Amino acid sequence: MTKPKASSVAVPALVASRMSSEMLGLPLPEDARDRLHVQARHGAAVLGVVVDGTECVWGWRGGSLSLPVLDTSGAQLWMKLRSRPAGKAAPPTWSGVATAERVMTGLPVLRPVLIAQETWTCDDFAYQAELASRLPVRSFSPTRVAPEWVADLPAAWWADLRAALDSLQGAASAGLATVAWQEAAARSVGAVDLASWVPSHGDMCAANLGAAGARAVLFDWDYIGCGPRFADAAGLLLSSLDTPDVAARVTEHFGDQLDSPAGLYAQSVIAVHWNRRFKAGEHVDLAPALRAHMRTVEERLSLTGNRGEPLPSTPC
């Protein structure tokens, strides 16, 4: 991709509204692929849409399949098919987008809008087909890695992203569960004051961001829930550390939040999660930069405290 000029917002032109930052190129057995393709066709028929082209995006460990579709009027939409063993309870991610509709309606955040959902079972699997609007932009990356050209996005885009995340944190949290992986990470470093947590996107990284002019687009609301204040800014920074120019822009526009006691604590929580991913052999290319960064965070935490939250040791 050609690197854009600093004054422009240059992103790929069309399609591929991303649904998950965990889309890794893991090989799937042919029978699993065939099964999901068959069920995707069924889901499209139930939702009254047809598949638009041959593009498809596989989710984490083959748990989902996303593809562009058209409704009867020719409107461009996006369908995501989720799959799980029928004997297992539906994970929170199955209700994330519907929760986002409840929490985000009326907020100034540009995102795909949920249109319909259908669920069914077939043989030993349960399925959910989710229909959403298709925005004419791509996410910045197929993985959590931030491309270097993201650093050249104009200040207006970064300001819109800041406004979007600020408005999300100010949304009503009644009935909103915690972001499960953030709570697990927080509890591993000490007691947690969940009452102080605020609404969070829950998976903020380059894979779930796009640009429509100077507007920030936020994809993948599967993990929405309550998390530590400034957890989304912390997640974006830590996931971008191995692209230094992008990390510098995140710091430029979110530095006051990230350097606050709450922001430092949020970084410590997100870092615990990343360390677990590293131990599982995932995203290990990020590890050196994150370890170096967290030594600085720990030093600042020891000096500032963190609004009553426990002071964690360096997690990496």
mmCIF file of C-alpha atoms in Angstrom:
data_model
loop_
_atom_site.group_PDB
_atom_site.id
_atom_site.type_symbol
_atom_site.label_atom_id
_atom_site.label_comp_id
_atom_site.label_asym_id
_atom_site.label_seq_id
_atom_site.Cartn_x
_atom_site.Cartn_y
_atom_site.Cartn_z
ATOM 1 C CA MET A 1 0.000 0.000 0.000
ATOM 2 C CA THR A 2 1.259 3.470 -0.858
ATOM 3 C CA LYS A 3 1.928 5.619 2.183
ATOM 4 C CA PRO A 4 -0.392 8.650 2.158
ATOM 5 C CA LYS A 5 0.567 12.259 2.506
ATOM 6 C CA ALA A 6 0.256 13.644 6.016
ATOM 7 C CA SER A 7 -2.650 15.871 5.082
ATOM 8 C CA SER A 8 -4.872 13.105 3.722
ATOM 9 C CA VAL A 9 -6.761 10.102 5.023
ATOM 10 C CA ALA A 10 -5.706 7.301 2.690
ATOM 11 C CA VAL A 11 -7.280 3.937 3.356
ATOM 12 C CA PRO A 12 -8.315 1.073 1.085
ATOM 13 C CA ALA A 13 -11.415 1.957 -0.827
ATOM 14 C CA LEU A 14 -14.238 -0.512 -0.330
ATOM 15 C CA VAL A 15 -15.754 -3.509 1.435
ATOM 16 C CA ALA A 16 -14.400 -5.726 4.215
ATOM 17 C CA SER A 17 -16.113 -4.266 7.255
ATOM 18 C CA ARG A 18 -14.052 -6.162 9.809
ATOM 19 C CA MET A 19 -15.808 -8.038 12.546
ATOM 20 C CA SER A 20 -12.929 -9.364 14.676
ATOM 21 C CA SER A 21 -9.333 -8.505 15.359
ATOM 22 C CA GLU A 22 -8.567 -12.162 15.939
ATOM 23 C CA MET A 23 -8.767 -13.240 12.307
ATOM 24 C CA LEU A 24 -5.588 -15.238 11.910
ATOM 25 C CA GLY A 25 -4.692 -17.425 8.953
ATOM 26 C CA LEU A 26 -5.131 -20.715 10.773
ATOM 27 C CA PRO A 27 -5.768 -23.736 8.561
ATOM 28 C CA LEU A 28 -9.202 -25.269 9.017
ATOM 29 C CA PRO A 29 -10.204 -28.808 8.108
ATOM 30 C CA GLU A 30 -11.999 -28.923 4.802
ATOM 31 C CA ASP A 31 -15.120 -30.384 6.360
ATOM 32 C CA ALA A 32 -15.309 -27.470 8.822
ATOM 33 C CA ARG A 33 -15.018 -24.974 5.982
ATOM 34 C CA ASP A 34 -17.700 -26.765 3.999
ATOM 35 C CA ARG A 35 -19.996 -26.892 7.018
ATOM 36 C CA LEU A 36 -19.725 -23.165 7.673
ATOM 37 C CA HIS A 37 -20.182 -22.297 4.001
ATOM 38 C CA VAL A 38 -23.367 -24.390 3.903
ATOM 39 C CA GLN A 39 -24.689 -22.763 7.058
ATOM 40 C CA ALA A 40 -23.760 -19.301 5.773
ATOM 41 C CA ARG A 41 -25.921 -19.900 2.720
ATOM 42 C CA HIS A 42 -28.731 -20.997 5.022
ATOM 43 C CA GLY A 43 -28.284 -17.918 7.197
ATOM 44 C CA ALA A 44 -28.349 -15.652 4.158
ATOM 45 C CA ALA A 45 -31.578 -17.244 2.964
ATOM 46 C CA VAL A 46 -33.186 -16.861 6.389
ATOM 47 C CA LEU A 47 -32.153 -13.195 6.534
ATOM 48 C CA GLY A 48 -33.368 -12.564 2.980
ATOM 49 C CA VAL A 49 -29.991 -11.656 1.460
ATOM 50 C CA VAL A 50 -27.634 -13.085 -1.145
ATOM 51 C CA VAL A 51 -23.869 -13.378 -1.031
ATOM 52 C CA ASP A 52 -22.083 -10.528 -2.829
ATOM 53 C CA GLY A 53 -18.992 -11.950 -4.530
ATOM 54 C CA THR A 54 -16.464 -14.468 -3.283
ATOM 55 C CA GLU A 55 -14.837 -12.568 -0.427
ATOM 56 C CA CYS A 56 -15.036 -14.142 3.029
ATOM 57 C CA VAL A 57 -13.176 -13.603 6.284
ATOM 58 C CA TRP A 58 -12.589 -16.406 8.766
ATOM 59 C CA GLY A 59 -12.781 -15.736 12.494
ATOM 60 C CA TRP A 60 -10.636 -16.909 15.362
ATOM 61 C CA ARG A 61 -10.080 -20.676 15.163
ATOM 62 C CA GLY A 62 -12.881 -21.000 12.631
ATOM 63 C CA GLY A 63 -15.532 -19.823 15.057
ATOM 64 C CA SER A 64 -17.062 -17.443 12.537
ATOM 65 C CA LEU A 65 -17.316 -16.629 8.858
ATOM 66 C CA SER A 66 -18.049 -13.093 7.618
ATOM 67 C CA LEU A 67 -18.970 -12.050 4.098
ATOM 68 C CA PRO A 68 -20.560 -9.192 2.130
ATOM 69 C CA VAL A 69 -24.190 -9.641 1.106
ATOM 70 C CA LEU A 70 -26.946 -7.791 -0.777
ATOM 71 C CA ASP A 71 -30.562 -7.419 0.241
ATOM 72 C CA THR A 72 -33.490 -7.564 -2.190
ATOM 73 C CA SER A 73 -33.097 -3.868 -3.015
ATOM 74 C CA GLY A 74 -29.402 -4.274 -3.803
ATOM 75 C CA ALA A 75 -28.231 -2.544 -0.617
ATOM 76 C CA GLN A 76 -24.745 -3.611 0.473
ATOM 77 C CA LEU A 77 -24.759 -5.288 3.880
ATOM 78 C CA TRP A 78 -22.461 -7.520 5.906
ATOM 79 C CA MET A 79 -23.269 -10.902 7.418
ATOM 80 C CA LYS A 80 -21.379 -12.707 10.142
ATOM 81 C CA LEU A 81 -22.025 -16.371 10.905
ATOM 82 C CA ARG A 82 -20.942 -17.619 14.335
ATOM 83 C CA SER A 83 -20.618 -21.286 15.252
ATOM 84 C CA ARG A 84 -20.188 -23.210 18.500
ATOM 85 C CA PRO A 85 -20.839 -26.749 19.746
ATOM 86 C CA ALA A 86 -24.532 -27.052 20.526
ATOM 87 C CA GLY A 87 -23.860 -28.326 24.044
ATOM 88 C CA LYS A 88 -21.961 -25.208 25.103
ATOM 89 C CA ALA A 89 -23.527 -21.999 26.385
ATOM 90 C CA ALA A 90 -23.357 -19.026 24.044
ATOM 91 C CA PRO A 91 -20.334 -16.847 24.912
ATOM 92 C CA PRO A 92 -20.787 -13.105 25.608
ATOM 93 C CA THR A 93 -19.469 -12.279 22.145
ATOM 94 C CA TRP A 94 -22.700 -13.652 20.643
ATOM 95 C CA SER A 95 -24.658 -10.817 22.247
ATOM 96 C CA GLY A 96 -21.983 -8.108 21.930
ATOM 97 C CA VAL A 97 -23.321 -6.389 18.817
ATOM 98 C CA ALA A 98 -26.879 -6.360 20.147
ATOM 99 C CA THR A 99 -25.545 -4.894 23.394
ATOM 100 C CA ALA A 100 -23.703 -2.239 21.403
ATOM 101 C CA GLU A 101 -26.983 -1.247 19.757
ATOM 102 C CA ARG A 102 -28.500 -0.670 23.175
ATOM 103 C CA VAL A 103 -25.526 1.205 24.598
ATOM 104 C CA MET A 104 -24.350 3.132 21.531
ATOM 105 C CA THR A 105 -27.590 4.337 19.950
ATOM 106 C CA GLY A 106 -27.507 8.121 19.802
ATOM 107 C CA LEU A 107 -23.786 8.447 20.509
ATOM 108 C CA PRO A 108 -21.528 10.155 17.918
ATOM 109 C CA VAL A 109 -19.689 6.972 16.987
ATOM 110 C CA LEU A 110 -19.492 5.754 13.384
ATOM 111 C CA ARG A 111 -19.918 1.977 13.322
ATOM 112 C CA PRO A 112 -21.758 -0.817 11.512
ATOM 113 C CA VAL A 113 -25.389 -0.944 12.678
ATOM 114 C CA LEU A 114 -27.092 -4.199 13.562
ATOM 115 C CA ILE A 115 -30.093 -4.989 11.351
ATOM 116 C CA ALA A 116 -31.129 -8.521 12.281
ATOM 117 C CA GLN A 117 -30.005 -11.729 13.983
ATOM 118 C CA GLU A 118 -31.156 -15.318 13.580
ATOM 119 C CA THR A 119 -30.100 -18.437 15.501
ATOM 120 C CA TRP A 120 -30.584 -22.147 14.842
ATOM 121 C CA THR A 121 -29.039 -25.530 15.484
ATOM 122 C CA CYS A 122 -28.034 -28.197 13.009
ATOM 123 C CA ASP A 123 -26.570 -31.571 13.956
ATOM 124 C CA ASP A 124 -24.094 -30.885 16.775
ATOM 125 C CA PHE A 125 -23.621 -27.142 16.269
ATOM 126 C CA ALA A 126 -25.449 -23.935 17.107
ATOM 127 C CA TYR A 127 -25.282 -20.982 14.720
ATOM 128 C CA GLN A 128 -26.012 -17.277 14.754
ATOM 129 C CA ALA A 129 -26.293 -15.201 11.580
ATOM 130 C CA GLU A 130 -25.920 -11.481 12.149
ATOM 131 C CA LEU A 131 -26.796 -8.880 9.523
ATOM 132 C CA ALA A 132 -25.271 -5.399 9.761
ATOM 133 C CA SER A 133 -24.780 -2.335 7.622
ATOM 134 C CA ARG A 134 -21.703 -2.362 5.379
ATOM 135 C CA LEU A 135 -19.614 0.786 5.531
ATOM 136 C CA PRO A 136 -17.632 1.626 2.378
ATOM 137 C CA VAL A 137 -14.270 1.479 4.154
ATOM 138 C CA ARG A 138 -11.806 -1.138 5.251
ATOM 139 C CA SER A 139 -10.297 -1.619 8.656
ATOM 140 C CA PHE A 140 -6.682 -0.552 8.876
ATOM 141 C CA SER A 141 -5.256 -4.048 9.247
ATOM 142 C CA PRO A 142 -6.302 -7.712 9.083
ATOM 143 C CA THR A 143 -4.471 -8.248 12.423
ATOM 144 C CA ARG A 144 -3.712 -6.193 15.506
ATOM 145 C CA VAL A 145 -0.540 -4.786 13.844
ATOM 146 C CA ALA A 146 -0.873 -1.075 13.016
ATOM 147 C CA PRO A 147 0.433 -0.168 9.525
ATOM 148 C CA GLU A 148 2.963 2.672 9.534
ATOM 149 C CA TRP A 149 0.724 4.933 7.435
ATOM 150 C CA VAL A 150 -1.818 5.130 10.256
ATOM 151 C CA ALA A 151 0.565 7.617 11.871
ATOM 152 C CA ASP A 152 -0.134 9.978 8.963
ATOM 153 C CA LEU A 153 -3.870 10.189 9.552
ATOM 154 C CA PRO A 154 -4.830 13.838 10.164
ATOM 155 C CA ALA A 155 -5.398 15.311 13.592
ATOM 156 C CA ALA A 156 -9.125 15.560 12.847
ATOM 157 C CA TRP A 157 -9.368 11.772 12.600
ATOM 158 C CA TRP A 158 -7.546 11.277 15.892
ATOM 159 C CA ALA A 159 -9.755 13.902 17.520
ATOM 160 C CA ASP A 160 -12.864 12.076 16.288
ATOM 161 C CA LEU A 161 -11.553 8.797 17.687
ATOM 162 C CA ARG A 162 -10.906 10.492 21.026
ATOM 163 C CA ALA A 163 -14.433 11.926 21.016
ATOM 164 C CA ALA A 164 -15.904 8.514 20.160
ATOM 165 C CA LEU A 165 -14.114 6.749 22.996
ATOM 166 C CA ASP A 166 -14.917 9.543 25.439
ATOM 167 C CA SER A 167 -18.606 9.347 24.550
ATOM 168 C CA LEU A 168 -18.552 5.564 24.978
ATOM 169 C CA GLN A 169 -17.045 5.887 28.457
ATOM 170 C CA GLY A 170 -19.819 8.295 29.356
ATOM 171 C CA ALA A 171 -22.603 5.982 28.183
ATOM 172 C CA ALA A 172 -25.025 4.387 30.623
ATOM 173 C CA SER A 173 -23.540 1.203 32.048
ATOM 174 C CA ALA A 174 -26.686 -0.226 33.640
ATOM 175 C CA GLY A 175 -26.989 -3.898 32.767
ATOM 176 C CA LEU A 176 -23.625 -3.940 30.996
ATOM 177 C CA ALA A 177 -21.381 -6.853 31.971
ATOM 178 C CA THR A 178 -17.654 -6.503 32.363
ATOM 179 C CA VAL A 179 -15.264 -7.242 29.499
ATOM 180 C CA ALA A 180 -14.489 -10.786 30.613
ATOM 181 C CA TRP A 181 -10.845 -10.880 29.599
ATOM 182 C CA GLN A 182 -10.171 -7.502 31.204
ATOM 183 C CA GLU A 183 -11.759 -8.579 34.477
ATOM 184 C CA ALA A 184 -9.730 -11.788 34.466
ATOM 185 C CA ALA A 185 -6.532 -9.836 33.848
ATOM 186 C CA ALA A 186 -7.368 -7.287 36.552
ATOM 187 C CA ARG A 187 -8.139 -9.946 39.153
ATOM 188 C CA SER A 188 -4.779 -11.588 38.526
ATOM 189 C CA VAL A 189 -3.024 -8.501 39.905
ATOM 190 C CA GLY A 190 -5.274 -7.889 42.934
ATOM 191 C CA ALA A 191 -8.686 -6.748 44.103
ATOM 192 C CA VAL A 192 -10.848 -4.969 41.544
ATOM 193 C CA ASP A 193 -13.309 -2.108 42.065
ATOM 194 C CA LEU A 194 -15.791 -3.057 39.352
ATOM 195 C CA ALA A 195 -18.131 -0.247 40.413
ATOM 196 C CA SER A 196 -15.649 2.269 39.012
ATOM 197 C CA TRP A 197 -15.431 0.604 35.601
ATOM 198 C CA VAL A 198 -16.952 2.273 32.544
ATOM 199 C CA PRO A 199 -18.287 1.150 29.138
ATOM 200 C CA SER A 200 -15.495 -0.003 26.842
ATOM 201 C CA HIS A 201 -15.218 -1.228 23.266
ATOM 202 C CA GLY A 202 -13.148 -4.080 24.653
ATOM 203 C CA ASP A 203 -10.933 -4.839 21.649
ATOM 204 C CA MET A 204 -9.316 -1.612 20.512
ATOM 205 C CA CYS A 205 -6.539 -2.061 17.958
ATOM 206 C CA ALA A 206 -5.795 -1.219 14.323
ATOM 207 C CA ALA A 207 -7.821 -4.212 13.111
ATOM 208 C CA ASN A 208 -11.005 -2.666 14.465
ATOM 209 C CA LEU A 209 -10.507 0.887 13.233
ATOM 210 C CA GLY A 210 -11.144 2.574 9.903
ATOM 211 C CA ALA A 211 -11.519 6.045 8.439
ATOM 212 C CA ALA A 212 -14.416 7.593 6.548
ATOM 213 C CA GLY A 213 -13.019 10.972 5.654
ATOM 214 C CA ALA A 214 -12.042 12.567 8.964
ATOM 215 C CA ARG A 215 -14.419 10.268 10.904
ATOM 216 C CA ALA A 216 -13.127 7.324 12.888
ATOM 217 C CA VAL A 217 -14.955 4.053 12.200
ATOM 218 C CA LEU A 218 -15.098 1.476 14.991
ATOM 219 C CA PHE A 219 -15.661 -2.148 13.970
ATOM 220 C CA ASP A 220 -16.172 -5.347 15.980
ATOM 221 C CA TRP A 221 -18.344 -4.731 19.022
ATOM 222 C CA ASP A 222 -18.317 -8.358 20.151
ATOM 223 C CA TYR A 223 -16.431 -7.560 23.366
ATOM 224 C CA ILE A 224 -18.262 -4.433 24.507
ATOM 225 C CA GLY A 225 -18.597 -4.244 28.287
ATOM 226 C CA CYS A 226 -17.356 -2.374 31.324
ATOM 227 C CA GLY A 227 -13.603 -2.102 31.749
ATOM 228 C CA PRO A 228 -11.055 0.084 33.522
ATOM 229 C CA ARG A 229 -11.312 3.762 32.604
ATOM 230 C CA PHE A 230 -9.175 4.507 29.515
ATOM 231 C CA ALA A 231 -8.801 0.781 28.725
ATOM 232 C CA ASP A 232 -9.538 1.383 25.033
ATOM 233 C CA ALA A 233 -6.821 4.030 24.725
ATOM 234 C CA ALA A 234 -4.477 1.698 26.606
ATOM 235 C CA GLY A 235 -5.356 -1.193 24.317
ATOM 236 C CA LEU A 236 -4.699 0.864 21.216
ATOM 237 C CA LEU A 237 -1.345 2.064 22.527
ATOM 238 C CA LEU A 238 -0.055 -1.327 23.664
ATOM 239 C CA SER A 239 -1.140 -3.095 20.484
ATOM 240 C CA SER A 240 0.711 -0.448 18.427
ATOM 241 C CA LEU A 241 4.020 -0.401 20.315
ATOM 242 C CA ASP A 242 5.887 -2.271 17.586
ATOM 243 C CA THR A 243 4.895 0.466 15.121
ATOM 244 C CA PRO A 244 6.595 3.360 16.967
ATOM 245 C CA ASP A 245 5.230 6.195 14.819
ATOM 246 C CA VAL A 246 1.661 5.021 15.426
ATOM 247 C CA ALA A 247 2.286 4.573 19.146
ATOM 248 C CA ALA A 248 3.631 8.123 19.215
ATOM 249 C CA ARG A 249 0.417 9.449 17.644
ATOM 250 C CA VAL A 250 -1.697 7.528 20.138
ATOM 251 C CA THR A 251 0.351 9.076 22.936
ATOM 252 C CA GLU A 252 0.023 12.512 21.350
ATOM 253 C CA HIS A 253 -3.760 12.384 21.325
ATOM 254 C CA PHE A 254 -4.426 10.275 24.441
ATOM 255 C CA GLY A 255 -1.374 11.096 26.555
ATOM 256 C CA ASP A 256 -3.255 12.914 29.304
ATOM 257 C CA GLN A 257 -5.487 9.885 29.785
ATOM 258 C CA LEU A 258 -2.715 7.320 29.485
ATOM 259 C CA ASP A 259 -0.432 9.138 31.938
ATOM 260 C CA SER A 260 -3.156 9.535 34.559
ATOM 261 C CA PRO A 261 -3.295 7.035 37.456
ATOM 262 C CA ALA A 262 -6.353 5.426 35.862
ATOM 263 C CA GLY A 263 -4.621 5.233 32.460
ATOM 264 C CA LEU A 264 -1.497 3.667 33.929
ATOM 265 C CA TYR A 265 -3.605 1.092 35.723
ATOM 266 C CA ALA A 266 -5.527 0.335 32.515
ATOM 267 C CA GLN A 267 -2.240 -0.254 30.722
ATOM 268 C CA SER A 268 -1.153 -2.680 33.432
ATOM 269 C CA VAL A 269 -4.389 -4.654 33.018
ATOM 270 C CA ILE A 270 -4.119 -4.799 29.221
ATOM 271 C CA ALA A 271 -0.462 -5.837 29.508
ATOM 272 C CA VAL A 272 -1.389 -8.828 31.695
ATOM 273 C CA HIS A 273 -3.674 -10.032 28.926
ATOM 274 C CA TRP A 274 -0.973 -9.601 26.273
ATOM 275 C CA ASN A 275 1.486 -11.514 28.422
ATOM 276 C CA ARG A 276 -0.952 -14.414 28.496
ATOM 277 C CA ARG A 277 -1.196 -14.287 24.730
ATOM 278 C CA PHE A 278 2.595 -14.330 24.446
ATOM 279 C CA LYS A 279 2.768 -17.438 26.636
ATOM 280 C CA ALA A 280 0.292 -19.091 24.280
ATOM 281 C CA GLY A 281 2.650 -18.331 21.391
ATOM 282 C CA GLU A 282 0.522 -15.516 19.951
ATOM 283 C CA HIS A 283 1.693 -12.030 18.905
ATOM 284 C CA VAL A 284 5.174 -12.695 20.287
ATOM 285 C CA ASP A 285 6.620 -10.056 17.934
ATOM 286 C CA LEU A 286 5.001 -7.445 20.190
ATOM 287 C CA ALA A 287 6.599 -8.757 23.380
ATOM 288 C CA PRO A 288 9.948 -6.868 23.411
ATOM 289 C CA ALA A 289 8.359 -3.463 22.851
ATOM 290 C CA LEU A 290 5.620 -4.103 25.397
ATOM 291 C CA ARG A 291 8.046 -5.288 28.067
ATOM 292 C CA ALA A 292 10.176 -2.180 27.645
ATOM 293 C CA HIS A 293 7.107 0.061 27.784
ATOM 294 C CA MET A 294 5.702 -1.614 30.895
ATOM 295 C CA ARG A 295 8.896 -1.014 32.851
ATOM 296 C CA THR A 296 8.209 2.695 32.409
ATOM 297 C CA VAL A 297 4.553 2.254 33.354
ATOM 298 C CA GLU A 298 5.491 0.400 36.525
ATOM 299 C CA GLU A 299 7.872 3.192 37.522
ATOM 300 C CA ARG A 300 5.123 5.775 37.063
ATOM 301 C CA LEU A 301 2.614 3.676 38.976
ATOM 302 C CA SER A 302 4.977 3.417 41.916
ATOM 303 C CA LEU A 303 5.179 7.214 42.024
ATOM 304 C CA THR A 304 1.571 8.180 41.358
ATOM 305 C CA GLY A 305 -0.656 5.441 42.776
ATOM 306 C CA ASN A 306 -3.795 4.591 40.844
ATOM 307 C CA ARG A 307 -7.016 5.815 42.445
ATOM 308 C CA GLY A 308 -7.384 2.952 44.862
ATOM 309 C CA GLU A 309 -6.691 0.102 42.454
ATOM 310 C CA PRO A 310 -3.948 -2.403 43.382
ATOM 311 C CA LEU A 311 -0.444 -1.645 42.129
ATOM 312 C CA PRO A 312 0.509 -4.554 39.859
ATOM 313 C CA SER A 313 4.011 -5.794 39.276
ATOM 314 C CA THR A 314 5.364 -5.747 35.733
ATOM 315 C CA PRO A 315 3.315 -8.451 33.958
ATOM 316 C CA CYS A 316 5.820 -9.256 31.239
#
